PDB file of C-alpha atoms in Angstrom:
ATOM      1  CA  MET K   1      71.957   1.160  42.560  1.00  0.00           C
ATOM      2  CA  GLU K   2      74.013  -1.094  40.286  1.00  0.00           C
ATOM      3  CA  GLU K   3      72.761  -1.882  36.794  1.00  0.00           C
ATOM      4  CA  ASN K   4      72.614  -5.498  35.754  1.00  0.00           C
ATOM      5  CA  LEU K   5      74.461  -6.392  32.573  1.00  0.00           C
ATOM      6  CA  LEU K   6      72.433  -8.540  30.216  1.00  0.00           C
ATOM      7  CA  VAL K   7      74.394 -11.180  28.374  1.00  0.00           C
ATOM      8  CA  SER K   8      72.831 -12.521  25.189  1.00  0.00           C
ATOM      9  CA  ALA K   9      73.805 -14.217  21.970  1.00  0.00           C
ATOM     10  CA  SER K  10      74.918 -12.184  18.971  1.00  0.00           C
ATOM     11  CA  PRO K  11      74.166 -10.123  17.003  1.00  0.00           C
ATOM     12  CA  HIS K  12      74.574  -7.155  19.322  1.00  0.00           C
ATOM     13  CA  ILE K  13      74.309  -4.492  16.606  1.00  0.00           C
ATOM     14  CA  THR K  14      70.888  -4.028  15.060  1.00  0.00           C
ATOM     15  CA  SER K  15      69.792  -2.283  11.898  1.00  0.00           C
ATOM     16  CA  LYS K  16      66.615  -0.497  10.901  1.00  0.00           C
ATOM     17  CA  ALA K  17      66.705  -2.247   7.527  1.00  0.00           C
ATOM     18  CA  SER K  18      63.933  -4.749   6.904  1.00  0.00           C
ATOM     19  CA  THR K  19      63.234  -7.228   4.146  1.00  0.00           C
ATOM     20  CA  THR K  20      60.538  -4.942   2.764  1.00  0.00           C
ATOM     21  CA  ASN K  21      62.852  -1.909   2.693  1.00  0.00           C
ATOM     22  CA  ILE K  22      65.623  -3.869   1.000  1.00  0.00           C
ATOM     23  CA  MET K  23      63.266  -5.303  -1.618  1.00  0.00           C
ATOM     24  CA  LEU K  24      61.819  -1.848  -2.253  1.00  0.00           C
ATOM     25  CA  ASP K  25      65.324  -0.539  -2.923  1.00  0.00           C
ATOM     26  CA  VAL K  26      65.933  -3.400  -5.363  1.00  0.00           C
ATOM     27  CA  ILE K  27      62.669  -2.599  -7.153  1.00  0.00           C
ATOM     28  CA  ILE K  28      63.687   1.061  -7.433  1.00  0.00           C
ATOM     29  CA  ALA K  29      67.082  -0.007  -8.806  1.00  0.00           C
ATOM     30  CA  LEU K  30      65.311  -2.155 -11.405  1.00  0.00           C
ATOM     31  CA  VAL K  31      63.083   0.699 -12.607  1.00  0.00           C
ATOM     32  CA  PRO K  32      65.640   2.016 -15.170  1.00  0.00           C
ATOM     33  CA  SER K  33      65.931  -1.465 -16.705  1.00  0.00           C
ATOM     34  CA  MET K  34      62.155  -1.862 -16.819  1.00  0.00           C
ATOM     35  CA  VAL K  35      61.707   1.536 -18.440  1.00  0.00           C
ATOM     36  CA  ALA K  36      64.470   0.789 -20.948  1.00  0.00           C
ATOM     37  CA  SER K  37      62.847  -2.552 -21.839  1.00  0.00           C
ATOM     38  CA  VAL K  38      59.518  -0.858 -22.596  1.00  0.00           C
ATOM     39  CA  VAL K  39      61.197   1.865 -24.660  1.00  0.00           C
ATOM     40  CA  ILE K  40      63.294  -0.630 -26.639  1.00  0.00           C
ATOM     41  CA  PHE K  41      60.812  -3.490 -27.035  1.00  0.00           C
ATOM     42  CA  GLY K  42      57.458  -1.775 -26.706  1.00  0.00           C
ATOM     43  CA  PHE K  43      54.301  -2.181 -24.610  1.00  0.00           C
ATOM     44  CA  ARG K  44      54.537  -5.978 -24.800  1.00  0.00           C
ATOM     45  CA  ALA K  45      57.511  -5.755 -22.414  1.00  0.00           C
ATOM     46  CA  PHE K  46      55.273  -4.029 -19.858  1.00  0.00           C
ATOM     47  CA  VAL K  47      52.692  -6.809 -20.243  1.00  0.00           C
ATOM     48  CA  ILE K  48      55.311  -9.502 -19.559  1.00  0.00           C
ATOM     49  CA  ILE K  49      56.548  -7.678 -16.440  1.00  0.00           C
ATOM     50  CA  VAL K  50      53.023  -7.229 -15.061  1.00  0.00           C
ATOM     51  CA  ASP K  51      52.253 -10.870 -15.873  1.00  0.00           C
ATOM     52  CA  THR K  52      55.234 -12.338 -14.012  1.00  0.00           C
ATOM     53  CA  VAL K  53      54.864 -10.014 -11.030  1.00  0.00           C
ATOM     54  CA  PHE K  54      51.138 -10.674 -10.649  1.00  0.00           C
ATOM     55  CA  VAL K  55      51.494 -14.456 -10.931  1.00  0.00           C
ATOM     56  CA  SER K  56      54.498 -14.479  -8.579  1.00  0.00           C
ATOM     57  CA  VAL K  57      52.621 -12.566  -5.876  1.00  0.00           C
ATOM     58  CA  LEU K  58      49.499 -14.697  -6.337  1.00  0.00           C
ATOM     59  CA  ALA K  59      51.528 -17.932  -6.231  1.00  0.00           C
ATOM     60  CA  GLU K  60      53.252 -16.849  -3.026  1.00  0.00           C
ATOM     61  CA  TYR K  61      49.970 -15.891  -1.387  1.00  0.00           C
ATOM     62  CA  ILE K  62      48.238 -19.149  -2.298  1.00  0.00           C
ATOM     63  CA  SER K  63      51.199 -21.381  -1.473  1.00  0.00           C
ATOM     64  CA  ARG K  64      51.655 -19.814   1.964  1.00  0.00           C
ATOM     65  CA  LYS K  65      47.942 -20.294   2.646  1.00  0.00           C
ATOM     66  CA  VAL K  66      48.015 -23.937   1.519  1.00  0.00           C
ATOM     67  CA  MET K  67      51.149 -24.630   3.592  1.00  0.00           C
ATOM     68  CA  LYS K  68      49.526 -22.880   6.584  1.00  0.00           C
ATOM     69  CA  ARG K  69      52.461 -20.539   7.062  1.00  0.00           C
ATOM     70  CA  GLU K  70      52.537 -16.857   7.908  1.00  0.00           C
ATOM     71  CA  ASN K  71      51.962 -14.969   4.678  1.00  0.00           C
ATOM     72  CA  THR K  72      55.046 -13.120   3.448  1.00  0.00           C
ATOM     73  CA  VAL K  73      53.507 -11.647   0.333  1.00  0.00           C
ATOM     74  CA  TYR K  74      53.879  -8.109   1.707  1.00  0.00           C
ATOM     75  CA  ASP K  75      57.674  -8.267   2.019  1.00  0.00           C
ATOM     76  CA  LEU K  76      57.910  -7.567  -1.759  1.00  0.00           C
ATOM     77  CA  SER K  77      60.317 -10.453  -2.381  1.00  0.00           C
ATOM     78  CA  ALA K  78      57.804 -12.071  -4.761  1.00  0.00           C
ATOM     79  CA  VAL K  79      57.589  -8.788  -6.674  1.00  0.00           C
ATOM     80  CA  VAL K  80      61.370  -8.714  -7.066  1.00  0.00           C
ATOM     81  CA  THR K  81      61.392 -12.333  -8.263  1.00  0.00           C
ATOM     82  CA  GLY K  82      58.681 -11.556 -10.808  1.00  0.00           C
ATOM     83  CA  ILE K  83      60.529  -8.517 -12.154  1.00  0.00           C
ATOM     84  CA  LEU K  84      63.854 -10.363 -12.397  1.00  0.00           C
ATOM     85  CA  LEU K  85      62.210 -13.274 -14.200  1.00  0.00           C
ATOM     86  CA  ALA K  86      60.574 -10.911 -16.698  1.00  0.00           C
ATOM     87  CA  LEU K  87      63.872  -9.152 -17.355  1.00  0.00           C
ATOM     88  CA  ASN K  88      65.384 -12.557 -18.181  1.00  0.00           C
ATOM     89  CA  LEU K  89      62.762 -13.359 -20.826  1.00  0.00           C
ATOM     90  CA  PRO K  90      62.413 -12.393 -24.507  1.00  0.00           C
ATOM     91  CA  VAL K  91      59.649  -9.930 -25.242  1.00  0.00           C
ATOM     92  CA  GLY K  92      57.867 -12.293 -27.618  1.00  0.00           C
ATOM     93  CA  ILE K  93      57.342 -15.097 -25.111  1.00  0.00           C
ATOM     94  CA  ASN K  94      53.807 -16.317 -24.543  1.00  0.00           C
ATOM     95  CA  PRO K  95      52.495 -14.799 -21.278  1.00  0.00           C
ATOM     96  CA  ILE K  96      51.284 -18.269 -20.251  1.00  0.00           C
ATOM     97  CA  TYR K  97      54.862 -19.567 -20.444  1.00  0.00           C
ATOM     98  CA  ALA K  98      56.000 -16.591 -18.363  1.00  0.00           C
ATOM     99  CA  ALA K  99      53.306 -17.396 -15.792  1.00  0.00           C
ATOM    100  CA  VAL K 100      54.529 -21.005 -15.622  1.00  0.00           C
ATOM    101  CA  GLY K 101      58.015 -19.655 -14.900  1.00  0.00           C
ATOM    102  CA  SER K 102      56.654 -17.480 -12.089  1.00  0.00           C
ATOM    103  CA  ILE K 103      54.923 -20.443 -10.468  1.00  0.00           C
ATOM    104  CA  ALA K 104      58.085 -22.545 -10.743  1.00  0.00           C
ATOM    105  CA  ALA K 105      60.179 -19.760  -9.198  1.00  0.00           C
ATOM    106  CA  ILE K 106      57.879 -19.089  -6.260  1.00  0.00           C
ATOM    107  CA  VAL K 107      56.320 -22.463  -5.466  1.00  0.00           C
ATOM    108  CA  VAL K 108      59.014 -24.961  -6.444  1.00  0.00           C
ATOM    109  CA  VAL K 109      62.263 -23.072  -5.881  1.00  0.00           C
ATOM    110  CA  LYS K 110      61.264 -20.767  -3.040  1.00  0.00           C
ATOM    111  CA  GLN K 111      58.291 -21.981  -0.982  1.00  0.00           C
ATOM    112  CA  MET K 112      58.935 -25.721  -1.123  1.00  0.00           C
ATOM    113  CA  PHE K 113      62.270 -25.050   0.561  1.00  0.00           C
ATOM    114  CA  GLY K 114      60.739 -22.924   3.316  1.00  0.00           C
ATOM    115  CA  GLY K 115      60.287 -19.498   1.762  1.00  0.00           C
ATOM    116  CA  ILE K 116      62.552 -16.462   1.642  1.00  0.00           C
ATOM    117  CA  GLY K 117      65.965 -17.096   3.150  1.00  0.00           C
ATOM    118  CA  ASN K 118      65.792 -20.867   2.681  1.00  0.00           C
ATOM    119  CA  ASN K 119      66.083 -21.394  -1.072  1.00  0.00           C
ATOM    120  CA  PHE K 120      69.576 -22.512  -2.105  1.00  0.00           C
ATOM    121  CA  VAL K 121      69.406 -21.314  -5.723  1.00  0.00           C
ATOM    122  CA  ASN K 122      68.165 -18.092  -7.284  1.00  0.00           C
ATOM    123  CA  PRO K 123      64.424 -18.499  -8.056  1.00  0.00           C
ATOM    124  CA  ALA K 124      64.307 -16.251 -11.140  1.00  0.00           C
ATOM    125  CA  LEU K 125      67.352 -17.828 -12.779  1.00  0.00           C
ATOM    126  CA  THR K 126      66.176 -21.354 -12.024  1.00  0.00           C
ATOM    127  CA  ALA K 127      62.783 -20.546 -13.526  1.00  0.00           C
ATOM    128  CA  ARG K 128      64.512 -19.157 -16.615  1.00  0.00           C
ATOM    129  CA  ILE K 129      66.455 -22.397 -17.064  1.00  0.00           C
ATOM    130  CA  ILE K 130      63.249 -24.423 -16.579  1.00  0.00           C
ATOM    131  CA  LEU K 131      61.561 -22.368 -19.301  1.00  0.00           C
ATOM    132  CA  LEU K 132      64.611 -22.654 -21.552  1.00  0.00           C
ATOM    133  CA  SER K 133      64.475 -26.434 -21.237  1.00  0.00           C
ATOM    134  CA  SER K 134      60.697 -26.620 -21.660  1.00  0.00           C
ATOM    135  CA  PHE K 135      60.140 -24.021 -24.391  1.00  0.00           C
ATOM    136  CA  PRO K 136      63.504 -23.638 -26.172  1.00  0.00           C
ATOM    137  CA  THR K 137      62.150 -21.995 -29.327  1.00  0.00           C
ATOM    138  CA  ALA K 138      60.108 -19.387 -27.474  1.00  0.00           C
ATOM    139  CA  MET K 139      63.032 -18.661 -25.141  1.00  0.00           C
ATOM    140  CA  THR K 140      65.538 -18.144 -27.951  1.00  0.00           C
ATOM    141  CA  THR K 141      63.484 -16.035 -30.370  1.00  0.00           C
ATOM    142  CA  TRP K 142      64.598 -12.440 -29.997  1.00  0.00           C
ATOM    143  CA  ALA K 143      62.754  -9.320 -31.120  1.00  0.00           C
ATOM    144  CA  ALA K 144      64.644  -6.545 -32.852  1.00  0.00           C
ATOM    145  CA  PRO K 145      64.855  -3.247 -30.926  1.00  0.00           C
ATOM    146  CA  PHE K 146      62.032  -0.827 -31.756  1.00  0.00           C
ATOM    147  CA  TRP K 147      60.280  -3.501 -33.832  1.00  0.00           C
ATOM    148  CA  TYR K 148      56.933  -2.020 -32.826  1.00  0.00           C
ATOM    149  CA  LYS K 149      57.663   1.082 -34.913  1.00  0.00           C
ATOM    150  CA  SER K 150      57.583  -0.977 -38.105  1.00  0.00           C
ATOM    151  CA  GLY K 151      53.787  -1.168 -37.972  1.00  0.00           C
ATOM    152  CA  THR K 152      53.702  -4.971 -38.019  1.00  0.00           C
ATOM    153  CA  VAL K 153      51.673  -7.054 -35.574  1.00  0.00           C
ATOM    154  CA  ASP K 154      54.336  -9.712 -35.051  1.00  0.00           C
ATOM    155  CA  ALA K 155      57.758  -8.848 -33.700  1.00  0.00           C
ATOM    156  CA  VAL K 156      60.625  -8.564 -36.169  1.00  0.00           C
ATOM    157  CA  THR K 157      63.231 -11.066 -35.006  1.00  0.00           C
ATOM    158  CA  CYS K 158      66.994 -10.720 -34.829  1.00  0.00           C
ATOM    159  CA  ALA K 159      70.036 -12.403 -33.281  1.00  0.00           C
ATOM    160  CA  THR K 160      71.635 -11.479 -29.970  1.00  0.00           C
ATOM    161  CA  PRO K 161      75.102  -9.850 -29.938  1.00  0.00           C
ATOM    162  CA  LEU K 162      76.700 -13.102 -28.724  1.00  0.00           C
ATOM    163  CA  ALA K 163      75.056 -15.070 -31.529  1.00  0.00           C
ATOM    164  CA  LEU K 164      76.185 -12.464 -34.055  1.00  0.00           C
ATOM    165  CA  ARG K 165      79.735 -12.668 -32.692  1.00  0.00           C
ATOM    166  CA  ASN K 166      79.693 -16.447 -33.103  1.00  0.00           C
ATOM    167  CA  ASN K 167      78.665 -15.935 -36.735  1.00  0.00           C
ATOM    168  CA  GLY K 168      81.586 -13.595 -37.340  1.00  0.00           C
ATOM    169  CA  GLU K 169      79.547 -10.371 -37.269  1.00  0.00           C
ATOM    170  CA  THR K 170      80.273  -7.308 -35.132  1.00  0.00           C
ATOM    171  CA  VAL K 171      78.098  -5.158 -32.897  1.00  0.00           C
ATOM    172  CA  ALA K 172      78.854  -1.533 -32.037  1.00  0.00           C
ATOM    173  CA  ILE K 173      79.762  -0.884 -28.393  1.00  0.00           C
ATOM    174  CA  LYS K 174      77.342   2.066 -28.444  1.00  0.00           C
ATOM    175  CA  ASP K 175      74.461  -0.282 -29.253  1.00  0.00           C
ATOM    176  CA  LEU K 176      75.463  -2.588 -26.403  1.00  0.00           C
ATOM    177  CA  PHE K 177      75.681   0.291 -23.947  1.00  0.00           C
ATOM    178  CA  PHE K 178      72.301   1.822 -24.808  1.00  0.00           C
ATOM    179  CA  GLY K 179      70.558  -1.501 -25.434  1.00  0.00           C
ATOM    180  CA  THR K 180      69.623  -1.230 -29.104  1.00  0.00           C
ATOM    181  CA  THR K 181      70.270  -4.939 -29.687  1.00  0.00           C
ATOM    182  CA  GLY K 182      68.352  -8.174 -29.430  1.00  0.00           C
ATOM    183  CA  GLY K 183      68.164 -10.024 -26.134  1.00  0.00           C
ATOM    184  CA  CYS K 184      66.160 -10.472 -22.944  1.00  0.00           C
ATOM    185  CA  LEU K 185      64.135  -7.523 -21.687  1.00  0.00           C
ATOM    186  CA  GLY K 186      66.563  -6.387 -19.012  1.00  0.00           C
ATOM    187  CA  GLU K 187      69.951  -7.461 -20.308  1.00  0.00           C
ATOM    188  CA  THR K 188      70.409  -5.250 -23.358  1.00  0.00           C
ATOM    189  CA  CYS K 189      70.742  -1.754 -21.841  1.00  0.00           C
ATOM    190  CA  ALA K 190      73.987  -1.593 -19.866  1.00  0.00           C
ATOM    191  CA  LEU K 191      73.360   2.054 -18.945  1.00  0.00           C
ATOM    192  CA  ALA K 192      70.110   1.213 -17.127  1.00  0.00           C
ATOM    193  CA  ILE K 193      71.767  -1.626 -15.197  1.00  0.00           C
ATOM    194  CA  LEU K 194      74.679   0.592 -14.153  1.00  0.00           C
ATOM    195  CA  ILE K 195      72.260   3.235 -12.854  1.00  0.00           C
ATOM    196  CA  GLY K 196      70.618   0.555 -10.707  1.00  0.00           C
ATOM    197  CA  PHE K 197      74.040  -0.659  -9.544  1.00  0.00           C
ATOM    198  CA  VAL K 198      75.048   2.821  -8.372  1.00  0.00           C
ATOM    199  CA  TYR K 199      71.752   3.200  -6.512  1.00  0.00           C
ATOM    200  CA  LEU K 200      72.188  -0.122  -4.686  1.00  0.00           C
ATOM    201  CA  ILE K 201      75.756   0.767  -3.702  1.00  0.00           C
ATOM    202  CA  VAL K 202      74.770   4.218  -2.439  1.00  0.00           C
ATOM    203  CA  ARG K 203      71.908   2.702  -0.443  1.00  0.00           C
ATOM    204  CA  ARG K 204      74.295  -0.014   0.840  1.00  0.00           C
ATOM    205  CA  VAL K 205      71.910  -2.729  -0.238  1.00  0.00           C
ATOM    206  CA  ILE K 206      74.677  -4.746  -1.901  1.00  0.00           C
ATOM    207  CA  SER K 207      78.439  -4.948  -1.577  1.00  0.00           C
ATOM    208  CA  PRO K 208      80.484  -4.153  -4.704  1.00  0.00           C
ATOM    209  CA  ILE K 209      82.635  -7.252  -4.146  1.00  0.00           C
ATOM    210  CA  ILE K 210      80.526  -9.697  -6.160  1.00  0.00           C
ATOM    211  CA  PRO K 211      79.645  -7.463  -9.157  1.00  0.00           C
ATOM    212  CA  LEU K 212      83.190  -6.098  -9.535  1.00  0.00           C
ATOM    213  CA  SER K 213      84.852  -9.486  -9.015  1.00  0.00           C
ATOM    214  CA  TYR K 214      82.439 -11.180 -11.417  1.00  0.00           C
ATOM    215  CA  VAL K 215      82.832  -8.613 -14.204  1.00  0.00           C
ATOM    216  CA  GLY K 216      86.546  -8.230 -13.489  1.00  0.00           C
ATOM    217  CA  THR K 217      87.099 -11.971 -13.856  1.00  0.00           C
ATOM    218  CA  VAL K 218      85.377 -12.002 -17.246  1.00  0.00           C
ATOM    219  CA  ALA K 219      87.540  -9.018 -18.267  1.00  0.00           C
ATOM    220  CA  VAL K 220      90.747 -10.788 -17.205  1.00  0.00           C
ATOM    221  CA  MET K 221      89.689 -13.973 -19.002  1.00  0.00           C
ATOM    222  CA  SER K 222      89.021 -11.900 -22.130  1.00  0.00           C
ATOM    223  CA  LEU K 223      92.509 -10.411 -21.980  1.00  0.00           C
ATOM    224  CA  LEU K 224      94.098 -13.819 -21.439  1.00  0.00           C
ATOM    225  CA  PHE K 225      92.238 -15.483 -24.300  1.00  0.00           C
ATOM    226  CA  GLY K 226      92.302 -12.533 -26.694  1.00  0.00           C
ATOM    227  CA  THR K 227      88.621 -11.605 -26.940  1.00  0.00           C
ATOM    228  CA  ASP K 228      87.077  -8.129 -26.871  1.00  0.00           C
ATOM    229  CA  VAL K 229      86.851  -7.039 -23.215  1.00  0.00           C
ATOM    230  CA  LEU K 230      84.116  -4.436 -23.641  1.00  0.00           C
ATOM    231  CA  PHE K 231      82.045  -6.771 -25.779  1.00  0.00           C
ATOM    232  CA  GLU K 232      82.254  -9.544 -23.189  1.00  0.00           C
ATOM    233  CA  ILE K 233      81.227  -7.170 -20.398  1.00  0.00           C
ATOM    234  CA  LEU K 234      78.404  -5.343 -22.172  1.00  0.00           C
ATOM    235  CA  SER K 235      76.851  -8.231 -24.097  1.00  0.00           C
ATOM    236  CA  GLY K 236      74.473 -10.888 -22.835  1.00  0.00           C
ATOM    237  CA  GLY K 237      73.220 -10.968 -19.273  1.00  0.00           C
ATOM    238  CA  LEU K 238      76.551 -10.460 -17.516  1.00  0.00           C
ATOM    239  CA  LEU K 239      75.815  -7.072 -15.954  1.00  0.00           C
ATOM    240  CA  LEU K 240      72.219  -7.963 -15.072  1.00  0.00           C
ATOM    241  CA  GLY K 241      73.337 -11.197 -13.443  1.00  0.00           C
ATOM    242  CA  ALA K 242      76.323  -9.671 -11.653  1.00  0.00           C
ATOM    243  CA  VAL K 243      74.370  -6.768 -10.161  1.00  0.00           C
ATOM    244  CA  PHE K 244      70.936  -8.199  -9.395  1.00  0.00           C
ATOM    245  CA  MET K 245      71.167 -11.996  -9.147  1.00  0.00           C
ATOM    246  CA  ALA K 246      74.653 -13.015  -8.082  1.00  0.00           C
ATOM    247  CA  THR K 247      74.274 -10.579  -5.158  1.00  0.00           C
ATOM    248  CA  ASP K 248      71.148 -12.302  -3.798  1.00  0.00           C
ATOM    249  CA  TYR K 249      71.565 -12.477  -0.008  1.00  0.00           C
ATOM    250  CA  THR K 250      70.209 -15.991   0.362  1.00  0.00           C
ATOM    251  CA  THR K 251      72.190 -17.691  -2.406  1.00  0.00           C
ATOM    252  CA  SER K 252      75.577 -15.972  -2.091  1.00  0.00           C
ATOM    253  CA  PRO K 253      78.275 -16.225   0.620  1.00  0.00           C
ATOM    254  CA  ILE K 254      78.133 -14.026   3.703  1.00  0.00           C
ATOM    255  CA  ASN K 255      81.824 -13.192   4.251  1.00  0.00           C
ATOM    256  CA  ALA K 256      83.919 -11.034   1.910  1.00  0.00           C
ATOM    257  CA  LYS K 257      86.446 -13.736   0.986  1.00  0.00           C
ATOM    258  CA  GLY K 258      83.657 -16.145   0.149  1.00  0.00           C
ATOM    259  CA  ARG K 259      81.927 -13.547  -2.010  1.00  0.00           C
ATOM    260  CA  ALA K 260      85.106 -12.983  -3.976  1.00  0.00           C
ATOM    261  CA  VAL K 261      85.587 -16.723  -4.541  1.00  0.00           C
ATOM    262  CA  PHE K 262      81.936 -17.068  -5.541  1.00  0.00           C
ATOM    263  CA  ALA K 263      82.140 -14.186  -8.026  1.00  0.00           C
ATOM    264  CA  VAL K 264      85.414 -15.359  -9.568  1.00  0.00           C
ATOM    265  CA  GLY K 265      83.855 -18.789 -10.075  1.00  0.00           C
ATOM    266  CA  CYS K 266      80.846 -17.186 -11.770  1.00  0.00           C
ATOM    267  CA  GLY K 267      83.129 -15.188 -14.041  1.00  0.00           C
ATOM    268  CA  ILE K 268      85.272 -18.163 -15.089  1.00  0.00           C
ATOM    269  CA  LEU K 269      82.252 -20.357 -15.797  1.00  0.00           C
ATOM    270  CA  THR K 270      80.470 -17.598 -17.713  1.00  0.00           C
ATOM    271  CA  TYR K 271      83.442 -17.009 -19.989  1.00  0.00           C
ATOM    272  CA  LEU K 272      84.059 -20.712 -20.596  1.00  0.00           C
ATOM    273  CA  ILE K 273      80.411 -21.477 -21.366  1.00  0.00           C
ATOM    274  CA  ARG K 274      80.120 -18.482 -23.695  1.00  0.00           C
ATOM    275  CA  ASN K 275      83.228 -19.222 -25.696  1.00  0.00           C
ATOM    276  CA  TYR K 276      83.756 -22.984 -25.500  1.00  0.00           C
ATOM    277  CA  ALA K 277      80.378 -24.623 -24.844  1.00  0.00           C
ATOM    278  CA  ASN K 278      77.417 -25.185 -27.128  1.00  0.00           C
ATOM    279  CA  LEU K 279      75.569 -22.216 -25.616  1.00  0.00           C
ATOM    280  CA  PRO K 280      75.869 -18.542 -26.577  1.00  0.00           C
ATOM    281  CA  GLU K 281      75.313 -17.394 -22.979  1.00  0.00           C
ATOM    282  CA  GLY K 282      76.399 -18.803 -19.633  1.00  0.00           C
ATOM    283  CA  VAL K 283      75.372 -16.341 -16.916  1.00  0.00           C
ATOM    284  CA  SER K 284      72.309 -18.221 -15.671  1.00  0.00           C
ATOM    285  CA  PHE K 285      74.051 -21.598 -15.546  1.00  0.00           C
ATOM    286  CA  SER K 286      77.180 -20.115 -13.962  1.00  0.00           C
ATOM    287  CA  ILE K 287      75.349 -18.403 -11.110  1.00  0.00           C
ATOM    288  CA  LEU K 288      73.200 -21.483 -10.532  1.00  0.00           C
ATOM    289  CA  ILE K 289      76.243 -23.774 -10.312  1.00  0.00           C
ATOM    290  CA  MET K 290      77.991 -21.412  -7.907  1.00  0.00           C
ATOM    291  CA  ASN K 291      74.774 -21.119  -5.821  1.00  0.00           C
ATOM    292  CA  ILE K 292      74.972 -24.857  -5.249  1.00  0.00           C
ATOM    293  CA  LEU K 293      78.615 -24.550  -4.185  1.00  0.00           C
ATOM    294  CA  VAL K 294      77.980 -21.724  -1.672  1.00  0.00           C
ATOM    295  CA  PRO K 295      77.900 -24.006   1.435  1.00  0.00           C
ATOM    296  CA  LEU K 296      81.307 -25.415   0.495  1.00  0.00           C
ATOM    297  CA  ILE K 297      82.693 -21.936  -0.226  1.00  0.00           C
ATOM    298  CA  GLU K 298      81.482 -20.624   3.137  1.00  0.00           C
ATOM    299  CA  ARG K 299      82.919 -23.599   4.968  1.00  0.00           C
ATOM    300  CA  ALA K 300      86.307 -23.033   3.352  1.00  0.00           C
ATOM    301  CA  THR K 301      86.400 -19.245   3.743  1.00  0.00           C
ATOM    302  CA  SER K 302      84.605 -18.544   7.031  1.00  0.00           C
ATOM    303  CA  PRO K 303      86.869 -16.672   9.476  1.00  0.00           C
ATOM    304  CA  HIS K 304      87.700 -18.390  12.758  1.00  0.00           C
ATOM    305  CA  PRO K 305      86.547 -16.733  16.016  1.00  0.00           C
ATOM    306  CA  PHE K 306      89.279 -14.854  17.854  1.00  0.00           C
ATOM    307  CA  GLY K 307      91.253 -17.149  20.104  1.00  0.00           C
ATOM    308  CA  GLU K 308      89.995 -20.353  18.509  1.00  0.00           C
ATOM    309  CA  LYS K 309      92.600 -22.859  17.404  1.00  0.00           C
ATOM    310  CA  GLU K 310      91.835 -24.920  14.343  1.00  0.00           C
ATOM    311  CA  SER K 311      91.797 -28.640  15.039  1.00  0.00           C
ATOM    312  CA  LYS K 312      94.321 -30.716  13.110  1.00  0.00           C
ATOM    313  CA  ASN K 313      91.550 -33.168  12.354  1.00  0.00           C
ATOM    314  CA  ALA K 314      89.127 -30.508  11.105  1.00  0.00           C
ATOM    315  CA  LYS K 315      87.612 -31.300   7.734  1.00  0.00           C
ATOM    316  CA  VAL K 316      86.960 -28.590   5.165  1.00  0.00           C
TER     317      VAL K 316
END
């Protein structure tokens, strides 16, 4: 008896990976950064993380109910958004402000555009920029590392490495690597971020193209313009953004060439904003700008199907 061949649309290769499994791997990769933030900035860092995660999950659950859509709260994407938002906030921020950021990330940026897979910009980064615009003082007041050991109730403030550099002061590379500097919860400890990066690569959750191209572009720009390469790489939110936010599946290109173009654009913008704009840091704005340009990048870099001839009148 002859077997009938079934012809169907692609894809023809399936994977056992699910959204929940991928998000769980991202959460595991973020654990070193979360632990480092609590060690460096104290129990208040844990409170901020719990706050943003709880509000993000609650906002997703309620918004899906109100919109009468299938609830996706169990896919853990809201948890990842909450953690990433927390790691992009200073430890001294009012938890109410952090909650507002969580609602903006989930309801405005994610659910109003259709939920996971439909948002065109990174929810956590967009929420950070909203908070930065709404509460600039709270978002730019940085606690000194290990301030909680001083015995004071209020956090002892300090400047970030990029702000110190702009004032002509230096920061030891060792402090940048281990995170004993001022900054957002998850951006200071390069070691913790690199551990998460290795885990994601081993688990094949992300491709190394975007992180390496992003960081490599900043390194090349540093060499060309005569700034300290290691300082540019280890300071600010470059590593956190390159590993965990620029690699977001929904808001980054699908094909390898497009990813490289996207990452190079992020790197150029980050360096220019840091060194020539009126802002000490440019990672959030750079990734957000490139997120918006992703459809154009994909249109210009998408490979043509085998045997297809490009029309002379085709518009890019």
